[in-house]
């Protein structure tokens, strides 16, 4: 019995919003130790930047993330600060 190789996946470029948001979520790997929680956070933050999702304050509370060593409020504040650095609207005006 043989198995097929996994399908090829194409990585996002480093300048894409998707990659930037994923990297942002990975910055908080110490505070959010579960990888699936970080993936859900990255997806939700991407939706927020696309104009379809909630703010970081709401997301941190509603995603039921396992958080260690920091409060929800402080984590949301740090995420918001990092989002300001990659906000696509800021890139268009710069």
Coordinates of C-alpha atoms in Angstrom, one line a residue:
X1 CA 0.0 0.0 0.0
X2 CA 1.4 3.4 -0.9
X3 CA 0.5 6.9 0.1
X4 CA 0.5 10.0 -2.1
X5 CA 2.7 13.0 -1.3
X6 CA 0.9 15.9 0.2
X7 CA -0.3 18.6 -2.2
X8 CA 2.1 21.5 -2.9
X9 CA 1.3 24.7 -1.1
X10 CA 2.3 28.1 -2.1
X11 CA 3.6 30.4 0.6
X12 CA 2.4 34.0 0.8
X13 CA 5.0 36.6 0.0
X14 CA 6.5 38.4 3.0
X15 CA 4.8 41.7 1.9
X16 CA 1.3 40.2 1.9
X17 CA -1.2 41.2 4.6
X18 CA -1.8 37.5 5.3
X19 CA 1.8 36.7 6.0
X20 CA 2.2 39.9 8.1
X21 CA -0.8 39.0 10.3
X22 CA 0.4 35.4 10.7
X23 CA 3.8 36.6 11.7
X24 CA 2.1 39.0 14.2
X25 CA 0.2 36.1 15.8
X26 CA 3.5 34.2 16.1
X27 CA 5.1 37.0 18.0
X28 CA 2.8 36.1 20.9
X29 CA 3.7 32.4 21.0
X30 CA 4.8 32.7 24.6
X31 CA 1.5 34.3 25.7
X32 CA -0.6 32.1 23.4
X33 CA 1.1 28.6 23.5
X34 CA -1.5 26.7 21.5
X35 CA -0.7 26.8 17.7
X36 CA -4.3 26.5 16.7
X37 CA -5.2 29.5 18.9
X38 CA -2.6 31.6 17.1
X39 CA -3.9 30.5 13.7
X40 CA -7.5 31.4 14.7
X41 CA -6.2 34.7 16.0
X42 CA -4.3 35.4 12.7
X43 CA -7.4 34.6 10.6
X44 CA -9.6 36.8 12.8
X45 CA -7.1 39.7 12.6
X46 CA -7.0 39.4 8.8
X47 CA -10.8 39.6 8.7
X48 CA -10.5 42.7 11.0
X49 CA -8.1 44.4 8.6
X50 CA -10.3 43.5 5.7
X51 CA -13.2 45.3 7.4
X52 CA -15.2 42.2 8.2
X53 CA -14.1 41.4 11.8
X54 CA -14.0 42.6 15.3
X55 CA -11.4 44.7 17.0
X56 CA -8.5 43.0 18.9
X57 CA -10.2 43.8 22.2
X58 CA -13.3 41.9 21.2
X59 CA -11.3 39.1 19.5
X60 CA -9.1 38.3 22.5
X61 CA -12.2 37.9 24.7
X62 CA -14.4 36.0 22.2
X63 CA -11.9 33.5 20.7
X64 CA -11.4 31.7 24.0
X65 CA -7.6 31.7 23.6
X66 CA -5.4 29.9 26.2
X67 CA -3.4 32.9 27.5
X68 CA -0.4 32.6 29.8
X69 CA 1.5 35.2 31.7
X70 CA -0.5 38.2 30.6
X71 CA -4.1 39.6 31.0
X72 CA -6.6 39.7 28.1
X73 CA -6.6 43.5 28.2
X74 CA -2.8 43.8 28.0
X75 CA -2.6 41.2 25.2
X76 CA -5.3 43.0 23.2
X77 CA -3.4 46.3 23.7
X78 CA -0.2 44.8 22.4
X79 CA -1.9 43.2 19.5
X80 CA -3.5 46.5 18.6
X81 CA -0.1 48.2 18.8
X82 CA 1.4 45.6 16.4
X83 CA -1.6 46.0 14.0
X84 CA -0.9 49.7 13.8
X85 CA 2.5 48.8 12.3
X86 CA 1.0 46.6 9.5
X87 CA -2.3 48.4 8.8
X88 CA -2.8 48.4 5.1
X89 CA -4.4 51.9 5.2
X90 CA -1.1 53.2 6.6
X91 CA 0.8 51.6 3.7
X92 CA -1.5 53.3 1.1
X93 CA -1.0 56.8 2.5
X94 CA 2.8 56.4 3.1

